[in-house]
PDB file of C-alpha atoms in Angstrom:
ATOM      1  CA  ALA A  27      93.611  84.769 103.105  1.00  0.00           C
ATOM      2  CA  GLN A  28      93.694  83.936 106.711  1.00  0.00           C
ATOM      3  CA  SER A  29      90.245  82.426 107.651  1.00  0.00           C
ATOM      4  CA  VAL A  30      88.620  80.386 110.414  1.00  0.00           C
ATOM      5  CA  SER A  31      86.531  77.404 109.675  1.00  0.00           C
ATOM      6  CA  GLN A  32      83.966  75.609 111.764  1.00  0.00           C
ATOM      7  CA  HIS A  33      82.460  72.669 110.248  1.00  0.00           C
ATOM      8  CA  ASN A  34      79.487  71.685 112.467  1.00  0.00           C
ATOM      9  CA  HIS A  35      77.026  74.212 111.871  1.00  0.00           C
ATOM     10  CA  HIS A  36      74.331  72.803 114.221  1.00  0.00           C
ATOM     11  CA  VAL A  37      74.750  70.453 116.874  1.00  0.00           C
ATOM     12  CA  ILE A  38      71.813  68.831 118.942  1.00  0.00           C
ATOM     13  CA  LEU A  39      72.754  66.990 122.337  1.00  0.00           C
ATOM     14  CA  SER A  40      70.923  65.821 125.272  1.00  0.00           C
ATOM     15  CA  GLU A  41      71.782  67.074 128.623  1.00  0.00           C
ATOM     16  CA  ALA A  42      74.630  65.321 130.270  1.00  0.00           C
ATOM     17  CA  ALA A  43      76.510  64.517 126.683  1.00  0.00           C
ATOM     18  CA  SER A  44      79.984  65.469 125.736  1.00  0.00           C
ATOM     19  CA  LEU A  45      80.394  68.185 123.459  1.00  0.00           C
ATOM     20  CA  GLU A  46      83.470  69.020 120.936  1.00  0.00           C
ATOM     21  CA  LEU A  47      83.323  71.446 118.356  1.00  0.00           C
ATOM     22  CA  GLY A  48      85.814  71.695 115.589  1.00  0.00           C
ATOM     23  CA  CYS A  49      87.711  74.993 114.632  1.00  0.00           C
ATOM     24  CA  ASN A  50      90.435  75.026 112.099  1.00  0.00           C
ATOM     25  CA  TYR A  51      92.254  77.987 111.211  1.00  0.00           C
ATOM     26  CA  SER A  52      94.592  78.923 108.165  1.00  0.00           C
ATOM     27  CA  TYR A  53      96.927  81.191 109.797  1.00  0.00           C
ATOM     28  CA  GLY A  54     100.908  80.792 109.221  1.00  0.00           C
ATOM     29  CA  GLY A  55     103.225  81.819 112.141  1.00  0.00           C
ATOM     30  CA  THR A  56     101.778  82.787 115.688  1.00  0.00           C
ATOM     31  CA  VAL A  57      98.428  82.988 116.151  1.00  0.00           C
ATOM     32  CA  ASN A  58      96.066  84.189 118.782  1.00  0.00           C
ATOM     33  CA  LEU A  59      92.814  81.609 119.037  1.00  0.00           C
ATOM     34  CA  PHE A  60      89.406  82.540 120.788  1.00  0.00           C
ATOM     35  CA  TRP A  61      86.063  81.288 121.616  1.00  0.00           C
ATOM     36  CA  TYR A  62      83.158  83.306 122.014  1.00  0.00           C
ATOM     37  CA  VAL A  63      79.614  82.354 123.056  1.00  0.00           C
ATOM     38  CA  GLN A  64      76.478  83.906 122.012  1.00  0.00           C
ATOM     39  CA  TYR A  65      73.435  82.984 124.278  1.00  0.00           C
ATOM     40  CA  PRO A  66      70.044  83.697 122.494  1.00  0.00           C
ATOM     41  CA  GLY A  67      69.239  87.503 122.270  1.00  0.00           C
ATOM     42  CA  GLN A  68      72.516  88.448 123.793  1.00  0.00           C
ATOM     43  CA  HIS A  69      75.871  89.847 122.884  1.00  0.00           C
ATOM     44  CA  LEU A  70      79.323  87.879 122.403  1.00  0.00           C
ATOM     45  CA  GLN A  71      81.049  86.713 125.468  1.00  0.00           C
ATOM     46  CA  LEU A  72      84.642  85.212 125.564  1.00  0.00           C
ATOM     47  CA  LEU A  73      84.568  81.742 126.471  1.00  0.00           C
ATOM     48  CA  LEU A  74      88.321  81.280 126.578  1.00  0.00           C
ATOM     49  CA  LYS A  75      91.528  82.301 124.678  1.00  0.00           C
ATOM     50  CA  TYR A  76      94.969  81.216 123.883  1.00  0.00           C
ATOM     51  CA  PHE A  77      97.717  83.230 123.177  1.00  0.00           C
ATOM     52  CA  SER A  78     100.959  81.032 124.303  1.00  0.00           C
ATOM     53  CA  GLY A  79     102.034  78.304 126.511  1.00  0.00           C
ATOM     54  CA  ASP A  80      99.874  75.314 127.541  1.00  0.00           C
ATOM     55  CA  PRO A  81      97.801  73.900 124.433  1.00  0.00           C
ATOM     56  CA  LEU A  82      95.224  72.865 126.756  1.00  0.00           C
ATOM     57  CA  VAL A  83      93.318  76.254 127.643  1.00  0.00           C
ATOM     58  CA  LYS A  84      90.240  76.209 130.133  1.00  0.00           C
ATOM     59  CA  GLY A  85      87.575  78.599 130.218  1.00  0.00           C
ATOM     60  CA  ILE A  86      84.522  79.440 131.975  1.00  0.00           C
ATOM     61  CA  LYS A  87      81.472  77.406 132.737  1.00  0.00           C
ATOM     62  CA  GLY A  88      83.652  74.324 132.405  1.00  0.00           C
ATOM     63  CA  PHE A  89      84.643  74.726 128.694  1.00  0.00           C
ATOM     64  CA  GLU A  90      88.238  73.807 127.482  1.00  0.00           C
ATOM     65  CA  ALA A  91      89.650  74.132 124.310  1.00  0.00           C
ATOM     66  CA  GLU A  92      93.050  72.222 123.085  1.00  0.00           C
ATOM     67  CA  PHE A  93      95.566  73.940 120.467  1.00  0.00           C
ATOM     68  CA  ILE A  94      96.978  71.461 118.294  1.00  0.00           C
ATOM     69  CA  LYS A  95      99.374  73.316 115.756  1.00  0.00           C
ATOM     70  CA  SER A  96     100.364  70.561 113.491  1.00  0.00           C
ATOM     71  CA  LYS A  97      96.512  70.226 112.781  1.00  0.00           C
ATOM     72  CA  PHE A  98      95.772  73.929 112.462  1.00  0.00           C
ATOM     73  CA  SER A  99      93.062  73.359 115.097  1.00  0.00           C
ATOM     74  CA  PHE A 100      91.263  74.926 118.197  1.00  0.00           C
ATOM     75  CA  ASN A 101      88.546  72.342 119.328  1.00  0.00           C
ATOM     76  CA  LEU A 102      86.453  73.116 122.136  1.00  0.00           C
ATOM     77  CA  ARG A 103      85.111  70.693 124.529  1.00  0.00           C
ATOM     78  CA  LYS A 104      83.196  70.290 127.565  1.00  0.00           C
ATOM     79  CA  PRO A 105      82.300  66.862 129.258  1.00  0.00           C
ATOM     80  CA  SER A 106      78.773  67.253 130.074  1.00  0.00           C
ATOM     81  CA  VAL A 107      76.470  69.789 128.545  1.00  0.00           C
ATOM     82  CA  GLN A 108      73.702  71.555 130.197  1.00  0.00           C
ATOM     83  CA  TRP A 109      70.590  72.922 129.055  1.00  0.00           C
ATOM     84  CA  SER A 110      72.161  76.533 129.610  1.00  0.00           C
ATOM     85  CA  ASP A 111      74.720  75.790 126.953  1.00  0.00           C
ATOM     86  CA  THR A 112      72.070  76.199 124.311  1.00  0.00           C
ATOM     87  CA  ALA A 113      73.984  78.966 122.234  1.00  0.00           C
ATOM     88  CA  GLU A 114      75.984  80.110 119.035  1.00  0.00           C
ATOM     89  CA  TYR A 115      79.463  79.416 119.498  1.00  0.00           C
ATOM     90  CA  PHE A 116      82.210  81.238 117.271  1.00  0.00           C
ATOM     91  CA  CYS A 117      85.848  80.455 117.140  1.00  0.00           C
ATOM     92  CA  ALA A 118      87.851  83.465 116.108  1.00  0.00           C
ATOM     93  CA  ALA A 119      91.866  83.770 115.539  1.00  0.00           C
ATOM     94  CA  ASN A 120      94.218  87.087 114.857  1.00  0.00           C
ATOM     95  CA  THR A 121      97.869  87.480 114.460  1.00  0.00           C
ATOM     96  CA  GLY A 122      97.379  91.307 115.851  1.00  0.00           C
ATOM     97  CA  PHE A 123      93.964  92.486 117.644  1.00  0.00           C
ATOM     98  CA  GLN A 124      93.016  94.668 114.471  1.00  0.00           C
ATOM     99  CA  LYS A 125      92.374  91.546 112.548  1.00  0.00           C
ATOM    100  CA  LEU A 126      90.238  89.250 114.529  1.00  0.00           C
ATOM    101  CA  VAL A 127      88.603  87.082 112.072  1.00  0.00           C
ATOM    102  CA  PHE A 128      85.411  84.892 113.049  1.00  0.00           C
ATOM    103  CA  GLY A 129      84.379  81.045 111.908  1.00  0.00           C
ATOM    104  CA  THR A 130      80.573  81.154 110.746  1.00  0.00           C
ATOM    105  CA  GLY A 131      79.345  79.864 114.168  1.00  0.00           C
ATOM    106  CA  THR A 132      78.078  76.622 115.452  1.00  0.00           C
ATOM    107  CA  ARG A 133      74.481  76.435 116.898  1.00  0.00           C
ATOM    108  CA  LEU A 134      74.220  74.249 120.127  1.00  0.00           C
ATOM    109  CA  LEU A 135      70.841  73.088 121.192  1.00  0.00           C
ATOM    110  CA  VAL A 136      70.891  70.939 124.287  1.00  0.00           C
ATOM    111  CA  SER A 137      67.684  69.357 125.034  1.00  0.00           C
ATOM    112  CA  PRO A 138      66.619  68.677 128.731  1.00  0.00           C
TER     113      PRO A 138
ATOM    114  CA  GLU B  12      80.387  99.067 134.842  1.00  0.00           C
ATOM    115  CA  ALA B  13      82.610  98.615 132.124  1.00  0.00           C
ATOM    116  CA  GLN B  14      80.626  98.279 128.803  1.00  0.00           C
ATOM    117  CA  VAL B  15      80.103  98.879 125.204  1.00  0.00           C
ATOM    118  CA  THR B  16      76.860 100.771 124.560  1.00  0.00           C
ATOM    119  CA  GLN B  17      75.164 100.824 120.985  1.00  0.00           C
ATOM    120  CA  ASN B  18      72.292 102.660 120.004  1.00  0.00           C
ATOM    121  CA  PRO B  19      69.694 101.891 118.793  1.00  0.00           C
ATOM    122  CA  ARG B  20      68.998  98.224 119.481  1.00  0.00           C
ATOM    123  CA  TYR B  21      66.390  98.127 116.886  1.00  0.00           C
ATOM    124  CA  LEU B  22      65.582 100.108 114.107  1.00  0.00           C
ATOM    125  CA  ILE B  23      63.394  99.704 110.711  1.00  0.00           C
ATOM    126  CA  THR B  24      64.193 102.362 107.797  1.00  0.00           C
ATOM    127  CA  VAL B  25      63.668 102.645 104.247  1.00  0.00           C
ATOM    128  CA  THR B  26      65.946 102.529 101.381  1.00  0.00           C
ATOM    129  CA  GLY B  27      68.377 105.678 101.055  1.00  0.00           C
ATOM    130  CA  LYS B  28      67.301 107.415 104.284  1.00  0.00           C
ATOM    131  CA  LYS B  29      70.785 107.988 106.153  1.00  0.00           C
ATOM    132  CA  LEU B  30      71.291 106.757 109.514  1.00  0.00           C
ATOM    133  CA  THR B  31      73.887 106.740 112.299  1.00  0.00           C
ATOM    134  CA  VAL B  32      74.373 103.761 114.708  1.00  0.00           C
ATOM    135  CA  THR B  33      76.246 105.168 117.998  1.00  0.00           C
ATOM    136  CA  CYS B  34      79.056 103.189 119.950  1.00  0.00           C
ATOM    137  CA  SER B  35      80.524 104.306 123.215  1.00  0.00           C
ATOM    138  CA  GLN B  36      82.889 102.678 125.553  1.00  0.00           C
ATOM    139  CA  ASN B  37      83.743 103.667 129.302  1.00  0.00           C
ATOM    140  CA  MET B  38      87.028 101.615 129.563  1.00  0.00           C
ATOM    141  CA  ASN B  39      89.451 103.938 127.961  1.00  0.00           C
ATOM    142  CA  HIS B  40      90.201 101.530 125.011  1.00  0.00           C
ATOM    143  CA  GLU B  41      92.310 102.353 122.174  1.00  0.00           C
ATOM    144  CA  TYR B  42      90.886  99.915 119.588  1.00  0.00           C
ATOM    145  CA  MET B  43      87.482  99.879 118.522  1.00  0.00           C
ATOM    146  CA  SER B  44      85.637  98.062 115.921  1.00  0.00           C
ATOM    147  CA  TRP B  45      82.334  97.338 113.890  1.00  0.00           C
ATOM    148  CA  TYR B  46      81.361  93.995 112.834  1.00  0.00           C
ATOM    149  CA  ARG B  47      78.213  92.619 111.304  1.00  0.00           C
ATOM    150  CA  GLN B  48      76.666  89.399 111.766  1.00  0.00           C
ATOM    151  CA  ASP B  49      74.576  87.368 109.138  1.00  0.00           C
ATOM    152  CA  PRO B  50      73.402  83.919 109.198  1.00  0.00           C
ATOM    153  CA  GLY B  51      75.738  81.239 107.885  1.00  0.00           C
ATOM    154  CA  LEU B  52      78.271  84.011 107.421  1.00  0.00           C
ATOM    155  CA  GLY B  53      79.432  84.787 111.087  1.00  0.00           C
ATOM    156  CA  LEU B  54      80.811  87.855 112.247  1.00  0.00           C
ATOM    157  CA  ARG B  55      82.678  90.291 109.477  1.00  0.00           C
ATOM    158  CA  GLN B  56      84.495  93.382 110.363  1.00  0.00           C
ATOM    159  CA  ILE B  57      83.414  96.593 108.846  1.00  0.00           C
ATOM    160  CA  TYR B  58      85.949  99.346 109.898  1.00  0.00           C
ATOM    161  CA  TYR B  59      87.926  99.315 113.065  1.00  0.00           C
ATOM    162  CA  SER B  60      90.002 101.996 114.459  1.00  0.00           C
ATOM    163  CA  MET B  61      93.226 102.048 116.415  1.00  0.00           C
ATOM    164  CA  ASN B  62      93.055 105.333 118.418  1.00  0.00           C
ATOM    165  CA  VAL B  63      91.580 108.786 117.727  1.00  0.00           C
ATOM    166  CA  GLU B  64      91.620 110.184 113.934  1.00  0.00           C
ATOM    167  CA  VAL B  65      92.872 106.370 112.777  1.00  0.00           C
ATOM    168  CA  THR B  66      90.444 104.344 111.279  1.00  0.00           C
ATOM    169  CA  ASP B  67      90.695 101.546 108.422  1.00  0.00           C
ATOM    170  CA  LYS B  68      88.573  99.097 106.340  1.00  0.00           C
ATOM    171  CA  GLY B  69      87.773  95.621 107.474  1.00  0.00           C
ATOM    172  CA  ASP B  70      86.615  93.168 105.197  1.00  0.00           C
ATOM    173  CA  VAL B  71      83.081  94.572 104.420  1.00  0.00           C
ATOM    174  CA  PRO B  72      83.503  98.353 104.413  1.00  0.00           C
ATOM    175  CA  GLU B  73      81.228  99.114 101.431  1.00  0.00           C
ATOM    176  CA  GLY B  74      78.512 101.344 102.179  1.00  0.00           C
ATOM    177  CA  TYR B  75      79.691 102.730 105.685  1.00  0.00           C
ATOM    178  CA  LYS B  76      81.658 105.067 106.892  1.00  0.00           C
ATOM    179  CA  VAL B  77      82.944 105.667 110.547  1.00  0.00           C
ATOM    180  CA  SER B  78      84.608 108.474 112.372  1.00  0.00           C
ATOM    181  CA  ARG B  79      86.597 108.507 115.492  1.00  0.00           C
ATOM    182  CA  LYS B  80      86.365 111.896 116.896  1.00  0.00           C
ATOM    183  CA  GLU B  81      86.886 111.268 120.721  1.00  0.00           C
ATOM    184  CA  LYS B  82      88.311 107.902 122.419  1.00  0.00           C
ATOM    185  CA  ARG B  83      85.129 106.838 123.663  1.00  0.00           C
ATOM    186  CA  ASN B  84      82.873 107.043 120.354  1.00  0.00           C
ATOM    187  CA  PHE B  85      82.972 105.285 117.555  1.00  0.00           C
ATOM    188  CA  PRO B  86      79.920 105.964 115.457  1.00  0.00           C
ATOM    189  CA  LEU B  87      78.811 103.793 112.180  1.00  0.00           C
ATOM    190  CA  ILE B  88      77.429 105.623 109.457  1.00  0.00           C
ATOM    191  CA  LEU B  89      75.193 104.371 106.480  1.00  0.00           C
ATOM    192  CA  GLU B  90      74.931 107.230 104.195  1.00  0.00           C
ATOM    193  CA  SER B  91      72.339 105.310 101.806  1.00  0.00           C
ATOM    194  CA  PRO B  92      71.175 102.396 103.540  1.00  0.00           C
ATOM    195  CA  SER B  93      70.198  99.306 101.189  1.00  0.00           C
ATOM    196  CA  PRO B  94      68.274  96.128 101.993  1.00  0.00           C
ATOM    197  CA  ASN B  95      71.452  94.237 101.672  1.00  0.00           C
ATOM    198  CA  GLN B  96      72.907  95.858 105.214  1.00  0.00           C
ATOM    199  CA  THR B  97      69.802  94.624 106.907  1.00  0.00           C
ATOM    200  CA  SER B  98      71.604  92.835 109.530  1.00  0.00           C
ATOM    201  CA  LEU B  99      72.965  92.542 113.255  1.00  0.00           C
ATOM    202  CA  TYR B 100      75.703  95.006 113.872  1.00  0.00           C
ATOM    203  CA  PHE B 101      78.038  94.570 116.784  1.00  0.00           C
ATOM    204  CA  CYS B 102      80.426  97.581 118.358  1.00  0.00           C
ATOM    205  CA  ALA B 103      83.425  95.922 120.252  1.00  0.00           C
ATOM    206  CA  SER B 104      86.577  97.664 121.933  1.00  0.00           C
ATOM    207  CA  THR B 105      89.902  96.254 123.443  1.00  0.00           C
ATOM    208  CA  ASP B 106      92.696  97.818 125.298  1.00  0.00           C
ATOM    209  CA  THR B 107      95.701  96.920 122.745  1.00  0.00           C
ATOM    210  CA  GLY B 108      97.473  95.399 125.541  1.00  0.00           C
ATOM    211  CA  ALA B 109      94.753  92.996 126.402  1.00  0.00           C
ATOM    212  CA  ASN B 110      93.611  91.727 122.766  1.00  0.00           C
ATOM    213  CA  VAL B 111      90.207  90.562 124.150  1.00  0.00           C
ATOM    214  CA  LEU B 112      87.234  92.195 122.447  1.00  0.00           C
ATOM    215  CA  THR B 113      84.469  93.362 124.663  1.00  0.00           C
ATOM    216  CA  PHE B 114      81.195  93.610 122.497  1.00  0.00           C
ATOM    217  CA  GLY B 115      77.988  95.800 122.771  1.00  0.00           C
ATOM    218  CA  ALA B 116      74.654  94.216 122.786  1.00  0.00           C
ATOM    219  CA  GLY B 117      73.935  94.424 119.124  1.00  0.00           C
ATOM    220  CA  SER B 118      72.248  96.758 117.021  1.00  0.00           C
ATOM    221  CA  ARG B 119      69.287  94.958 114.701  1.00  0.00           C
ATOM    222  CA  LEU B 120      68.890  97.167 111.628  1.00  0.00           C
ATOM    223  CA  THR B 121      66.252  96.714 108.790  1.00  0.00           C
ATOM    224  CA  VAL B 122      66.277  98.254 105.640  1.00  0.00           C
ATOM    225  CA  LEU B 123      62.982  97.905 103.549  1.00  0.00           C
TER     226      LEU B 123
END
């Protein structure tokens, strides 16, 4: 079955530290990839997406992700995190919009 | 403002008492979907709808019903709620060409 794995369930960083959150998917063929963020008490918002083209995707708030097809990965990165990045981050994938599958999420806590 | 509106945002009910969570979008989106979010499990799709009168099961449809009589509305119905349906529920929609979900603010349901 198609699945998305996020191996880091909880991450704690100090402000200005670099961030990398892992995401692996199990789809074969063409896949669309997403990172969503959920700030405390809020709904999910799209951080960035990859459909095709340049495998290095830039999103909002300084986030970026790299699609590595050979590794079935779509890791999220940010060079320097801020306290306001404290949130839960979800990787998601689909091959068509009706079947978006989410990972289990990574809770990021950034300490000032 | 383009948005997905869910009601109620918070609800405490008792086992067996039928309830409906409403979802409405003002973006003329064809596709709508319901997810439930549980700790450690991420978001799992309950039902989705490709258009009016077209609905299909997601990954965890048991105990839920939906209907899509109008394009803008996609209510989630719990005919006989049970405690294992205590969860945070999100409605989402997208234009079939865009493939990026817009989420509602969430409905936190507790079944005693």
